[in-house]
mmCIF file of C-alpha atoms and ligand atoms in Angstrom:
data_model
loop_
_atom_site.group_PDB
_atom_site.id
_atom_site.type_symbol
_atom_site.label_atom_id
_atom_site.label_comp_id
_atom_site.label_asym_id
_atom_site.label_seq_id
_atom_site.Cartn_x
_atom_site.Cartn_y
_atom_site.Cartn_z
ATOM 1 C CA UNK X 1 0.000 0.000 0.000
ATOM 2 C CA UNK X 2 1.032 3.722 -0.250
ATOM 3 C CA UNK X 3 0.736 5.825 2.492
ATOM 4 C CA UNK X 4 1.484 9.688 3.770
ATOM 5 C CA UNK X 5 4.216 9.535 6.435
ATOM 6 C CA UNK X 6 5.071 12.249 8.742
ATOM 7 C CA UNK X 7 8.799 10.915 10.136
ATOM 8 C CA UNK X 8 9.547 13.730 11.981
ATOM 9 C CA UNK X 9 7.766 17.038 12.839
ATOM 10 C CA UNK X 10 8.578 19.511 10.291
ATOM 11 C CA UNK X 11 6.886 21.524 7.070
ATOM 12 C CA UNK X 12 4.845 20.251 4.573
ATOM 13 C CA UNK X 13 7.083 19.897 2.023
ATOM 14 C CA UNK X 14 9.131 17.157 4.384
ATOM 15 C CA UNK X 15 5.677 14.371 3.881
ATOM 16 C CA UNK X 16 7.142 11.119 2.340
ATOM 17 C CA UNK X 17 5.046 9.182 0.310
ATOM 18 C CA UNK X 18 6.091 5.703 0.997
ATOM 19 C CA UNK X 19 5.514 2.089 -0.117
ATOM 20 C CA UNK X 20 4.762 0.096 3.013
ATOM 21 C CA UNK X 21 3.964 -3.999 3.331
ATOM 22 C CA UNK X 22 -0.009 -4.501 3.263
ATOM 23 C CA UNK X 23 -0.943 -4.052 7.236
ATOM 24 C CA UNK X 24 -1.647 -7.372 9.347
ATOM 25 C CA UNK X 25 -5.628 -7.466 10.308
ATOM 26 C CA UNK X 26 -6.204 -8.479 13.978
ATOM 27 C CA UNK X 27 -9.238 -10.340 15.220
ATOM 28 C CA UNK X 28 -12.403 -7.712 15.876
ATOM 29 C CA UNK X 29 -10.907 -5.310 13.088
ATOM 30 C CA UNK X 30 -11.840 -4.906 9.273
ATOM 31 C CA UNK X 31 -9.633 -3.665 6.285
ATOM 32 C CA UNK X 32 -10.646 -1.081 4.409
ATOM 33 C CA UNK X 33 -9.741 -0.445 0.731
ATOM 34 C CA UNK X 34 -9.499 3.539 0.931
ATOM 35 C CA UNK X 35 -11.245 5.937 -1.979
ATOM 36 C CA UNK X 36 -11.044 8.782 -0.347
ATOM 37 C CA UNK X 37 -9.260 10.604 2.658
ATOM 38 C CA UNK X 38 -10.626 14.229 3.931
ATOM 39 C CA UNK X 39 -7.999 16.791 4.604
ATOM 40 C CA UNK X 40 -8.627 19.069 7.572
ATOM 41 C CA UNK X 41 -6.864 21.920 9.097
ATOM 42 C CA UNK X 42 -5.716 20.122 12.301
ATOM 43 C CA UNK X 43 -3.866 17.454 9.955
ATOM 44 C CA UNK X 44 -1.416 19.752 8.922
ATOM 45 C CA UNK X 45 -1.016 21.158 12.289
ATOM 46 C CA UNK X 46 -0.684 17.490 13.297
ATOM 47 C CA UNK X 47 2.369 16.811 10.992
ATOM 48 C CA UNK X 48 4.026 19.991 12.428
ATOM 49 C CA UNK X 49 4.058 19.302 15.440
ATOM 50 C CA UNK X 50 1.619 22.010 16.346
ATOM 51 C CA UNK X 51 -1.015 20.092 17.713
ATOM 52 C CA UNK X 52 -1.593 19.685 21.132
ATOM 53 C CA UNK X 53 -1.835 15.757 19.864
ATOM 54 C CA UNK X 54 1.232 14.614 18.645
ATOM 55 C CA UNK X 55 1.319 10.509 17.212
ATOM 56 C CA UNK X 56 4.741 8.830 18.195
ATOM 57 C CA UNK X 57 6.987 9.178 15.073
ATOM 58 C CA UNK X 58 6.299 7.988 12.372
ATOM 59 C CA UNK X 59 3.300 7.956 11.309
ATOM 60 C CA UNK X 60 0.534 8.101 8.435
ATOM 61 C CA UNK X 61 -0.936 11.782 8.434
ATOM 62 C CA UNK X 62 -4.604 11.772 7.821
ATOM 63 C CA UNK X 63 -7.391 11.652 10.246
ATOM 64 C CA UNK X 64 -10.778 10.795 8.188
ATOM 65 C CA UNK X 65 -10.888 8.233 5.424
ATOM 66 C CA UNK X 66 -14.340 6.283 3.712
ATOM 67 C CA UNK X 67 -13.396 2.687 2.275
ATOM 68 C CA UNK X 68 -14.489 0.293 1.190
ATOM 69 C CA UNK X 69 -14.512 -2.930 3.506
ATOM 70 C CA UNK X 70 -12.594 -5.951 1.960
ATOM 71 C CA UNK X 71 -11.612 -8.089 4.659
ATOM 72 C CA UNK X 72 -13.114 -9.134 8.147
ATOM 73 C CA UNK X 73 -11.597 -10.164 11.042
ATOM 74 C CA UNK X 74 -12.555 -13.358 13.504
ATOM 75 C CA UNK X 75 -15.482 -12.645 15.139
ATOM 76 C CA UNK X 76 -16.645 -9.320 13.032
ATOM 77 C CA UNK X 77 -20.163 -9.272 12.237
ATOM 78 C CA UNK X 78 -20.827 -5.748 11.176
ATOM 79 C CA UNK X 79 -19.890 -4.161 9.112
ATOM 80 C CA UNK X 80 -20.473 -6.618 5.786
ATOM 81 C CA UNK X 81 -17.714 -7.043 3.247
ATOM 82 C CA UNK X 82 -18.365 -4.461 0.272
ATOM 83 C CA UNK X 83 -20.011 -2.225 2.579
ATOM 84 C CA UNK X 84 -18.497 1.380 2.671
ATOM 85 C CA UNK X 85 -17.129 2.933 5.567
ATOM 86 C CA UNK X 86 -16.133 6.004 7.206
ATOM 87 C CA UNK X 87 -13.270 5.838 9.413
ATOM 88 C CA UNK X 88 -12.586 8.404 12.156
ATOM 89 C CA UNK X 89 -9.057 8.074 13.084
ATOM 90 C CA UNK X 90 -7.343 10.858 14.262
ATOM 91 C CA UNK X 91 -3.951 10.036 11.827
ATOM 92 C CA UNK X 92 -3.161 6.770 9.982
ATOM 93 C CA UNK X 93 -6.073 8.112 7.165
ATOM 94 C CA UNK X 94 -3.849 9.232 3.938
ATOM 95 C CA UNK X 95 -3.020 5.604 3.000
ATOM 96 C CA UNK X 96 -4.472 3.427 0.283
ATOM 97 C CA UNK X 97 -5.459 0.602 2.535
ATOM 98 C CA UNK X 98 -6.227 0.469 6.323
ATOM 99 C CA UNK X 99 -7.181 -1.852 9.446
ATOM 100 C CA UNK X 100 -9.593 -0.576 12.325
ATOM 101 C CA UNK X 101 -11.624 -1.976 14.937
ATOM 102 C CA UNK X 102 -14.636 -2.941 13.325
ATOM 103 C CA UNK X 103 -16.925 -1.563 16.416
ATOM 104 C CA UNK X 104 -15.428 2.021 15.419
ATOM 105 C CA UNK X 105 -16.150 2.503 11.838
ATOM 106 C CA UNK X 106 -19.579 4.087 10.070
ATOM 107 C CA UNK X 107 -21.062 2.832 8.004
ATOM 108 C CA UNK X 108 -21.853 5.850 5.351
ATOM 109 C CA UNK X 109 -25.069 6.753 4.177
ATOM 110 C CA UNK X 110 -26.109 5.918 0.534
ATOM 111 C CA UNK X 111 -26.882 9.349 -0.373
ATOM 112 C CA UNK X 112 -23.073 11.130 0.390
ATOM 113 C CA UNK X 113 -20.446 10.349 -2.277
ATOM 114 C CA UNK X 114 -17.356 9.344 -1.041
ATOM 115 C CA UNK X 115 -15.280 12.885 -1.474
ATOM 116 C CA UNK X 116 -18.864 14.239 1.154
ATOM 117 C CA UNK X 117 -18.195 11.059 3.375
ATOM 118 C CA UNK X 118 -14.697 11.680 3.580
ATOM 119 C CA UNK X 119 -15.147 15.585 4.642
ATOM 120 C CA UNK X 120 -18.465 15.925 6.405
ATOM 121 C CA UNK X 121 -17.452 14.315 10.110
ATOM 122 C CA UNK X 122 -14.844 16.402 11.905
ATOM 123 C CA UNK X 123 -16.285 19.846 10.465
ATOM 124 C CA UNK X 124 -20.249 19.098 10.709
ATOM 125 C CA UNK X 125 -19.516 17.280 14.395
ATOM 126 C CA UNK X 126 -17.267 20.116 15.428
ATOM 127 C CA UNK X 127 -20.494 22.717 14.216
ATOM 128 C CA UNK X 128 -23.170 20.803 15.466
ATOM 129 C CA UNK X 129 -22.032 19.934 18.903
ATOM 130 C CA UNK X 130 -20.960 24.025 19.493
ATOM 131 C CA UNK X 131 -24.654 25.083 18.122
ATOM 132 C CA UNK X 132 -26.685 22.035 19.638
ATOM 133 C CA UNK X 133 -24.848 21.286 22.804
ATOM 134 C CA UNK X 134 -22.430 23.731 23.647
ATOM 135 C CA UNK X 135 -24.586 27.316 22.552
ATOM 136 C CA UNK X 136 -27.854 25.519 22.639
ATOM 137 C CA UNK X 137 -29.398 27.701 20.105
ATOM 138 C CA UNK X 138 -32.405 28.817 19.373
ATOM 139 C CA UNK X 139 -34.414 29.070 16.023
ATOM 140 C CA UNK X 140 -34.978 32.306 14.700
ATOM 141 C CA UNK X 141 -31.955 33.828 16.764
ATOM 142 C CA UNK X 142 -28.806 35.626 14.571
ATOM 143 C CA UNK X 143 -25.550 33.534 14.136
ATOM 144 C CA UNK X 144 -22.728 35.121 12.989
ATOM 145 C CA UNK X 145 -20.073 32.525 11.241
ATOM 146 C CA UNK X 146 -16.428 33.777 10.625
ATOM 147 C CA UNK X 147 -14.389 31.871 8.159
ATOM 148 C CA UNK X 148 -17.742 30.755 6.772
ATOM 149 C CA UNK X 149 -15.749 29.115 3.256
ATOM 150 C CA UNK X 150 -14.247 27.148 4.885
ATOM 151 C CA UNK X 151 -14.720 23.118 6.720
ATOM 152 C CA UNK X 152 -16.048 23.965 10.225
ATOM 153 C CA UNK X 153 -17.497 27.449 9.556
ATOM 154 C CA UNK X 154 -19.490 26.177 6.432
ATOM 155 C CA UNK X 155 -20.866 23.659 8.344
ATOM 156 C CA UNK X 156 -21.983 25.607 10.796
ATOM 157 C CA UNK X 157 -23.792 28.033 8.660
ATOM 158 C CA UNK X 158 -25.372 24.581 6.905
ATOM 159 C CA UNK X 159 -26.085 23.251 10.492
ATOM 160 C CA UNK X 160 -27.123 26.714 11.529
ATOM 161 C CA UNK X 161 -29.683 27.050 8.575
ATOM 162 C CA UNK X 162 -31.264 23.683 9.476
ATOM 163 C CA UNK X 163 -31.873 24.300 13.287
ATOM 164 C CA UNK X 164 -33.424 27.396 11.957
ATOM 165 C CA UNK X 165 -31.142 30.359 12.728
ATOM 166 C CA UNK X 166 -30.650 33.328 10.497
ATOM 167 C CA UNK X 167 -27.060 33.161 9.653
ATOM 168 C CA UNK X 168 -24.684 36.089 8.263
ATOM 169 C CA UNK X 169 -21.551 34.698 6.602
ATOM 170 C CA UNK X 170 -18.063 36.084 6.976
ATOM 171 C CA UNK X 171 -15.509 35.124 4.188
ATOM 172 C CA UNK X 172 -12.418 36.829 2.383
ATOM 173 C CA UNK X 173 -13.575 36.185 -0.957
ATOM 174 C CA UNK X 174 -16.518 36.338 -3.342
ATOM 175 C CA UNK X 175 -16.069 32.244 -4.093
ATOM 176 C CA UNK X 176 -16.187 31.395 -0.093
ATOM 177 C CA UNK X 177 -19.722 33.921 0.145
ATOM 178 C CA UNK X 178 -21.223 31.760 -2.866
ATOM 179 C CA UNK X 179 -20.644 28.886 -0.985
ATOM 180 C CA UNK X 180 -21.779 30.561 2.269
ATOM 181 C CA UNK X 181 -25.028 31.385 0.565
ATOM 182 C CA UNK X 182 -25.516 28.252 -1.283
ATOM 183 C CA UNK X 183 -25.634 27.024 2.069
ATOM 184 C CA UNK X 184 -28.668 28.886 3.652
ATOM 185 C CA UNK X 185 -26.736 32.242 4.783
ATOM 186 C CA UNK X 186 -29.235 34.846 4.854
ATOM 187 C CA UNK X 187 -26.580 37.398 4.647
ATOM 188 C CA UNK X 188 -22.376 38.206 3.918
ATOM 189 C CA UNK X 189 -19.906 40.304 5.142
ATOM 190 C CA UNK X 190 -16.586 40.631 3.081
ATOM 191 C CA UNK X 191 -14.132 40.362 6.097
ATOM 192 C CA UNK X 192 -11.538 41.624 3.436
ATOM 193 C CA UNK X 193 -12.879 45.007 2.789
ATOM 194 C CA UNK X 194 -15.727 45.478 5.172
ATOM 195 C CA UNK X 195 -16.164 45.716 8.816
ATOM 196 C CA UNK X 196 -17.605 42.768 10.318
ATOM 197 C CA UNK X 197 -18.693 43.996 13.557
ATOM 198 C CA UNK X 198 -20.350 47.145 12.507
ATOM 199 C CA UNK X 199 -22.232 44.866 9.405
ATOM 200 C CA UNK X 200 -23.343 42.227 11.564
ATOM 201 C CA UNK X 201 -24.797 44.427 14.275
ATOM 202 C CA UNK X 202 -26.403 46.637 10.991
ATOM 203 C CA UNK X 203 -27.745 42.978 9.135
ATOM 204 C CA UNK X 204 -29.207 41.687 12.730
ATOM 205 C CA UNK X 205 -30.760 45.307 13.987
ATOM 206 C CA UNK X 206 -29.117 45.071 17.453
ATOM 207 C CA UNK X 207 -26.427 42.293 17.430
ATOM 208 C CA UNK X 208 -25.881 38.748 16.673
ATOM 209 C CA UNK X 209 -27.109 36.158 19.711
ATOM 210 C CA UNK X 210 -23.802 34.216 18.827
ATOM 211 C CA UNK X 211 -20.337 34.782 16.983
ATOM 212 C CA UNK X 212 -18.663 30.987 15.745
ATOM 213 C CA UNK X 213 -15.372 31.889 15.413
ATOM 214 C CA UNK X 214 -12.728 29.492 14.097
ATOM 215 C CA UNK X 215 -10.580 32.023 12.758
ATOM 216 C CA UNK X 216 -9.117 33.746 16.148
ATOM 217 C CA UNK X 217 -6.759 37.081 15.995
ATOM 218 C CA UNK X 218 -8.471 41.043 15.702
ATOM 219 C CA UNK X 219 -11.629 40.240 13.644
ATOM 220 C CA UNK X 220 -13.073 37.458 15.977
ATOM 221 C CA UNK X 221 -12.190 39.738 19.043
ATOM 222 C CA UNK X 222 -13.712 42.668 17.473
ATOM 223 C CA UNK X 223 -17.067 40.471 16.755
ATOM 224 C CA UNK X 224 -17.794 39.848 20.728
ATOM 225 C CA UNK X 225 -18.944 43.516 20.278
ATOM 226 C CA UNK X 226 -21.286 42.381 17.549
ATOM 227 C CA UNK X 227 -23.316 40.286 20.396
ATOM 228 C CA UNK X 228 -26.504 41.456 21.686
ATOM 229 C CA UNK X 229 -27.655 40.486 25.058
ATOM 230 C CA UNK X 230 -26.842 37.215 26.589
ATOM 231 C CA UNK X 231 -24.728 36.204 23.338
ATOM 232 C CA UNK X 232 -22.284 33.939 23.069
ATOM 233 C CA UNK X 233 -18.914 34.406 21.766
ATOM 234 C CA UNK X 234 -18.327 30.241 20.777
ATOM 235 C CA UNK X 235 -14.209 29.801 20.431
ATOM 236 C CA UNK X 236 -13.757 27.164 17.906
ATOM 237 C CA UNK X 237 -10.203 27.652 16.266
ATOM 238 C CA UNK X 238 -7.070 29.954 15.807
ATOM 239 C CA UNK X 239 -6.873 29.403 11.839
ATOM 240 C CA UNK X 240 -5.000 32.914 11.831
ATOM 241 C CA UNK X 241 -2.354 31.501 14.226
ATOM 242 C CA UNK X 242 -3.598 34.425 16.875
ATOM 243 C CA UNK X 243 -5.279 33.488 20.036
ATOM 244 C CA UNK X 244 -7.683 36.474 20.817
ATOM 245 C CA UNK X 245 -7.681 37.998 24.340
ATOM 246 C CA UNK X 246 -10.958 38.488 24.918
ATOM 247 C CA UNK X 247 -11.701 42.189 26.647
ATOM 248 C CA UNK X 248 -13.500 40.850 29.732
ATOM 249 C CA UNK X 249 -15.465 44.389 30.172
ATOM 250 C CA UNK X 250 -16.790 43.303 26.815
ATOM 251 C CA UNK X 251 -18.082 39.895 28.154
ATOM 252 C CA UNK X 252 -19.784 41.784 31.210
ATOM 253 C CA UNK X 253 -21.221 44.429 28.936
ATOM 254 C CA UNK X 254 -24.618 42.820 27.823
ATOM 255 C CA UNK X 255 -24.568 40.374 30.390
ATOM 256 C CA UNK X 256 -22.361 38.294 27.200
ATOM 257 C CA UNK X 257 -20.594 34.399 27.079
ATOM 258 C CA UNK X 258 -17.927 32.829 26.164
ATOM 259 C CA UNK X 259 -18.509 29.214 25.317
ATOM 260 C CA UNK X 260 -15.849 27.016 24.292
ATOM 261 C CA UNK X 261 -15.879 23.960 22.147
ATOM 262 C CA UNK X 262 -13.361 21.379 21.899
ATOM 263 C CA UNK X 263 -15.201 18.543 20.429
ATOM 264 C CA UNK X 264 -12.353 16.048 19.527
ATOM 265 C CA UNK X 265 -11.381 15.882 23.639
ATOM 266 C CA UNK X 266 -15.312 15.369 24.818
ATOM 267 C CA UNK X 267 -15.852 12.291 22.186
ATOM 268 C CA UNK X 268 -12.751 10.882 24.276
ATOM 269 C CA UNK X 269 -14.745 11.818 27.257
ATOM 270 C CA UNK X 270 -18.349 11.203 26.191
ATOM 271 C CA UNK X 271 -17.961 8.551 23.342
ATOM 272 C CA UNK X 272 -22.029 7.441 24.173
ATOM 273 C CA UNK X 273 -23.038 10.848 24.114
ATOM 274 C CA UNK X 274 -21.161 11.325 21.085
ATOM 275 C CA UNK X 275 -22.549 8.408 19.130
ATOM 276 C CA UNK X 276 -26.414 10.071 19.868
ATOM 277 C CA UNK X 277 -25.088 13.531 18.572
ATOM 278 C CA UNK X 278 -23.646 11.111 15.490
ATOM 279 C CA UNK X 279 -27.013 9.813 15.160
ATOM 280 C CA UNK X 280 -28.775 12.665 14.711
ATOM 281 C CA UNK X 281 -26.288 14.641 12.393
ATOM 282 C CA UNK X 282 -26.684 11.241 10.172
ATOM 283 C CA UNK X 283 -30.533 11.751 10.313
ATOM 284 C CA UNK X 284 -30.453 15.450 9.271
ATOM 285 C CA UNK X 285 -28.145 14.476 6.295
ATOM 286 C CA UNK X 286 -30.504 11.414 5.538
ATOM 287 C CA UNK X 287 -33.725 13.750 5.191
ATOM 288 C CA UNK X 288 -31.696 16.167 3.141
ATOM 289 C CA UNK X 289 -31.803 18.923 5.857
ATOM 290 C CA UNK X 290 -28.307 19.466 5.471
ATOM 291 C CA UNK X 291 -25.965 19.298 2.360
ATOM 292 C CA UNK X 292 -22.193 18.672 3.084
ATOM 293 C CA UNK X 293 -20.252 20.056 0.291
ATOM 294 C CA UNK X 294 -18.766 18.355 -2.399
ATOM 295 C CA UNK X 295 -15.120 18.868 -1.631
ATOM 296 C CA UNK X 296 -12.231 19.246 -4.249
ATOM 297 C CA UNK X 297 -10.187 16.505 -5.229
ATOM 298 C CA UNK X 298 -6.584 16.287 -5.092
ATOM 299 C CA UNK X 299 -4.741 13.181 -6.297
ATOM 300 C CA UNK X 300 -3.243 11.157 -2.933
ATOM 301 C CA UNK X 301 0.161 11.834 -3.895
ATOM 302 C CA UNK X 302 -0.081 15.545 -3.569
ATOM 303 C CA UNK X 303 -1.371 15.522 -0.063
ATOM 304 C CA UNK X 304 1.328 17.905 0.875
ATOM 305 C CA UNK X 305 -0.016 20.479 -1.590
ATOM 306 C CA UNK X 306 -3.466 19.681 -0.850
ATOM 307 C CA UNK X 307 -2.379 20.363 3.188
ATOM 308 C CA UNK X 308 -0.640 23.682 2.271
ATOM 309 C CA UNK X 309 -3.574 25.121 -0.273
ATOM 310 C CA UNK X 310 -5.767 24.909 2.951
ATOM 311 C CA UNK X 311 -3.170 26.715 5.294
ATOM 312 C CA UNK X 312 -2.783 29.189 3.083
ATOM 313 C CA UNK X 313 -6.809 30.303 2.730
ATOM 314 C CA UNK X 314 -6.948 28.775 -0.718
ATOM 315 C CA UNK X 315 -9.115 25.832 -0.293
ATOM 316 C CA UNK X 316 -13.035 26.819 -0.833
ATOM 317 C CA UNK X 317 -15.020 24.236 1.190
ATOM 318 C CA UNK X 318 -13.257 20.443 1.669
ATOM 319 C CA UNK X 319 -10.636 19.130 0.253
ATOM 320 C CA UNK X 320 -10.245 15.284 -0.574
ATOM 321 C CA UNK X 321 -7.637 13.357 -1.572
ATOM 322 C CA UNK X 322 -8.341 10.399 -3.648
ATOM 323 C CA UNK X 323 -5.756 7.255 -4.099
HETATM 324 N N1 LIG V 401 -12.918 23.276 18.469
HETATM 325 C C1 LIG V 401 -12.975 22.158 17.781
HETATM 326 O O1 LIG V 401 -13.486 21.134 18.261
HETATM 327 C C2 LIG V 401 -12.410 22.138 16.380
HETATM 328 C C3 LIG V 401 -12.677 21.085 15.504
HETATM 329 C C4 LIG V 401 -12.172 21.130 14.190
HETATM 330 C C5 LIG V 401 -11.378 22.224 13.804
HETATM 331 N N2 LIG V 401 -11.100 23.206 14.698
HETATM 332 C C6 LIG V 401 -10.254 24.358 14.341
HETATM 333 O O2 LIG V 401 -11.009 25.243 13.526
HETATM 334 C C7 LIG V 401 -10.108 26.002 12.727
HETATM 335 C C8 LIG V 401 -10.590 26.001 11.286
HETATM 336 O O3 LIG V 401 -10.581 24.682 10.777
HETATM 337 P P1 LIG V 401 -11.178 24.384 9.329
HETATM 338 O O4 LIG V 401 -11.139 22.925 9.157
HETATM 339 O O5 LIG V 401 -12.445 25.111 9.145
HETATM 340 O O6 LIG V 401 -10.065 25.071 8.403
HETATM 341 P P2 LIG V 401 -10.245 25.654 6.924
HETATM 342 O O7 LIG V 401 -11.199 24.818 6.160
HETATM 343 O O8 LIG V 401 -8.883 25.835 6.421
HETATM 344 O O9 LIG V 401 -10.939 27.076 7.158
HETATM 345 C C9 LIG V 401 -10.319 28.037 7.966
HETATM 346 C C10 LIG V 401 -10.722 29.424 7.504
HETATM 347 O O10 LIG V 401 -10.039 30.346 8.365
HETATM 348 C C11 LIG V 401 -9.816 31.553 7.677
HETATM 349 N N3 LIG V 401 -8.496 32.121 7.953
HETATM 350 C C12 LIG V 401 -8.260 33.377 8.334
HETATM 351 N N4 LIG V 401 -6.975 33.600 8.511
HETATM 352 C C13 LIG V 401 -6.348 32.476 8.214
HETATM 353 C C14 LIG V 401 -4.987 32.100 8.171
HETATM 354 N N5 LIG V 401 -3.997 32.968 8.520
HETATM 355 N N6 LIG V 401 -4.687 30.861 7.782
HETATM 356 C C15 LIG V 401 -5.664 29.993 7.444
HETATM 357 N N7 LIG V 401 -6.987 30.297 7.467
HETATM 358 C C16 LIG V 401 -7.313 31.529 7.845
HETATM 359 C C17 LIG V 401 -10.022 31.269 6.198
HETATM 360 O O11 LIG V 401 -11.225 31.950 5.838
HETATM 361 P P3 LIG V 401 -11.169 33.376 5.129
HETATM 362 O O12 LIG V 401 -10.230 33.213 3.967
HETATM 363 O O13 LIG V 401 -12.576 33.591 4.725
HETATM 364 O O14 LIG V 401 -10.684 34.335 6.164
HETATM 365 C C18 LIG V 401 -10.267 29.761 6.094
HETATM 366 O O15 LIG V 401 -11.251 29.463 5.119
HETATM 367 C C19 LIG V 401 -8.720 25.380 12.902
HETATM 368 O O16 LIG V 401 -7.994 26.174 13.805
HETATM 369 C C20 LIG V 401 -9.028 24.026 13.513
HETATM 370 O O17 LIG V 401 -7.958 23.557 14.312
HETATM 371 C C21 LIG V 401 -11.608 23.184 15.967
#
């Protein structure tokens, strides 16, 4: 098989891609004949070393692949051979063929093609456990999404349309605001040219009952003075690189929150809890209420480029690489 391997923490460019002896399948597990492996944000933090998780070197980079299963284990009874998979890993995903625990896999639903399958878990999980369970938001209340092209803030203004909130979306350029809006944004803010803040408090008549910021640095900081009363400022991610130091006198104004969401460390926690919050994502993409994006394909070979298009703001949507 072929696989992605980080061997020592370091940039992008320093990925091998390496032929490695087919990987031995232990009772209880499945192997997996991989089509497609989603590339998120964390993964090339991951690789760098600047990741609060960081895999004993080395190591396949990756952390969500679909498959197709083509070889059980003793005792497996589910999932079937042939059926296809979606495998949550963490790393060990950008490799043409993989073993997991059989208990631990998805299977995906019919109507997602692979490249969706491949893209939709970390970034729709990440959006709808900060709406659902972390903000606990409302329908009919203002959310305002920063870095809405790209994987978690798109979701969240897909997941945001389908619980029913009135969404203004925040991108850099005119390609990431399509997207935004093909999504269910009722509104979008240039954060190139225009000023966030003073739009979203102008779109929403007297401020935004939540800011989803993934992004970090001046903009998200300057958006907890978008919030209305009682809103939440949620703390997703530091895509800029710049963790934001929140004015508390701007918290206490308004009586406002600060929720934060760290989804990957609660499924550790919570993995039962998780599975229900699984369940019902699943169901919302099953009745069509939301619609992850098809993501662009790279080939597997230039995950390295594929990696570095989405560091540097490039990548509108997902990104998949396929073997
Ligand atoms: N809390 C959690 O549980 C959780 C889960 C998953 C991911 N995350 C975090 O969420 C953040 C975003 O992840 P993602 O998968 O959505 O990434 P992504 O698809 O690359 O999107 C990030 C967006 O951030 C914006 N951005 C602004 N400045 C940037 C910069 N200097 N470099 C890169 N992007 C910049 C870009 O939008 P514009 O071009 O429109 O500004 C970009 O589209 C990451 O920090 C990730 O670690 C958190």
């Amino acid at each position: 098989m072929r696989a992605i391997v980080c061997n020592s923490f370091a940039p992008l460019d320093q990925l091998a891609i390496e032929d490695r002896p087919s990987p031995e399948l232990a009772a209880g597990q499945v192997r997996v004949r991989v089509t497609a492996a989603g590339v998120n944000f964390v993964d090339a933090l991951i690789v760098q070393g600047l990741y609060q998780i960081k895999p004993p070197l080395p190591f396949v980079a990756g952390g969500e692949t679909v498959g197709i299963v083509t070889e059980l284990g003793d005792g497996v009874t589910s999932p079937a051979l042939g059926d296809r998979v979606l495998i949550t890993s963490g790393f060990g995903g950008f490799a043409t063929e993989m073993v997991y625990p059989a208990n631990r896999v998805l299977v995906v639903p019919a109507s997602l093609t692979d490249g969706q399958a491949a893209t939709f878990m970390q970034s729709y999980m990440t959006a709808y456990f900060a709406l659902v369970h972390r903000a606990r938001m409302q329908s009919g209340q203002w959310l305002l999404v920063l870095g809405a092209g790209g994987g978690v803030g798109l979701a969240a203004v897909d997941v945001g349309r389908a619980l029913g909130l009135q969404v203004i979306a925040a991108a850099s350029s005119a390609d990431k605001r399509e997207m935004a809006l093909s999504r269910g944004a009722v509104a979008v803010i240039d954060s190139t040219n225009e000023d966030v803040k003073a739009r979203a408090k102008e779109v929403s008549g007297d401020g935004v009952d939540a800011v989803y910021d993934p992004i970090g640095g001046r903009v998200g900081e300057e958006c907890l003075r978008a919030l209305r009363e009682d809103g939440q400022f949620i703390v997703i991610g530091f895509a800029s690189g710049d963790i934001p130091k929140l004015p508390a006198n701007q918290v206490l104004l308004r009586n406002r929150r600060v929720t934060g969401v760290d989804w990957g460390a609660w499924v550790g926690r919570n993995p039962a809890a998780n599975q229900e919050l699984v369940a019902q994502l699943i169901a919302l993409i099953e009745s069509g209420a939301v619609h992850p994006v098809e993501p662009v394909s790279y080939p597997f070979d230039q995950a390295a480029q594929a990696l570095a298009d989405q560091q540097q703001r490039k990548v509108v949507g997902k990104a998949v690489l396929v073997p």
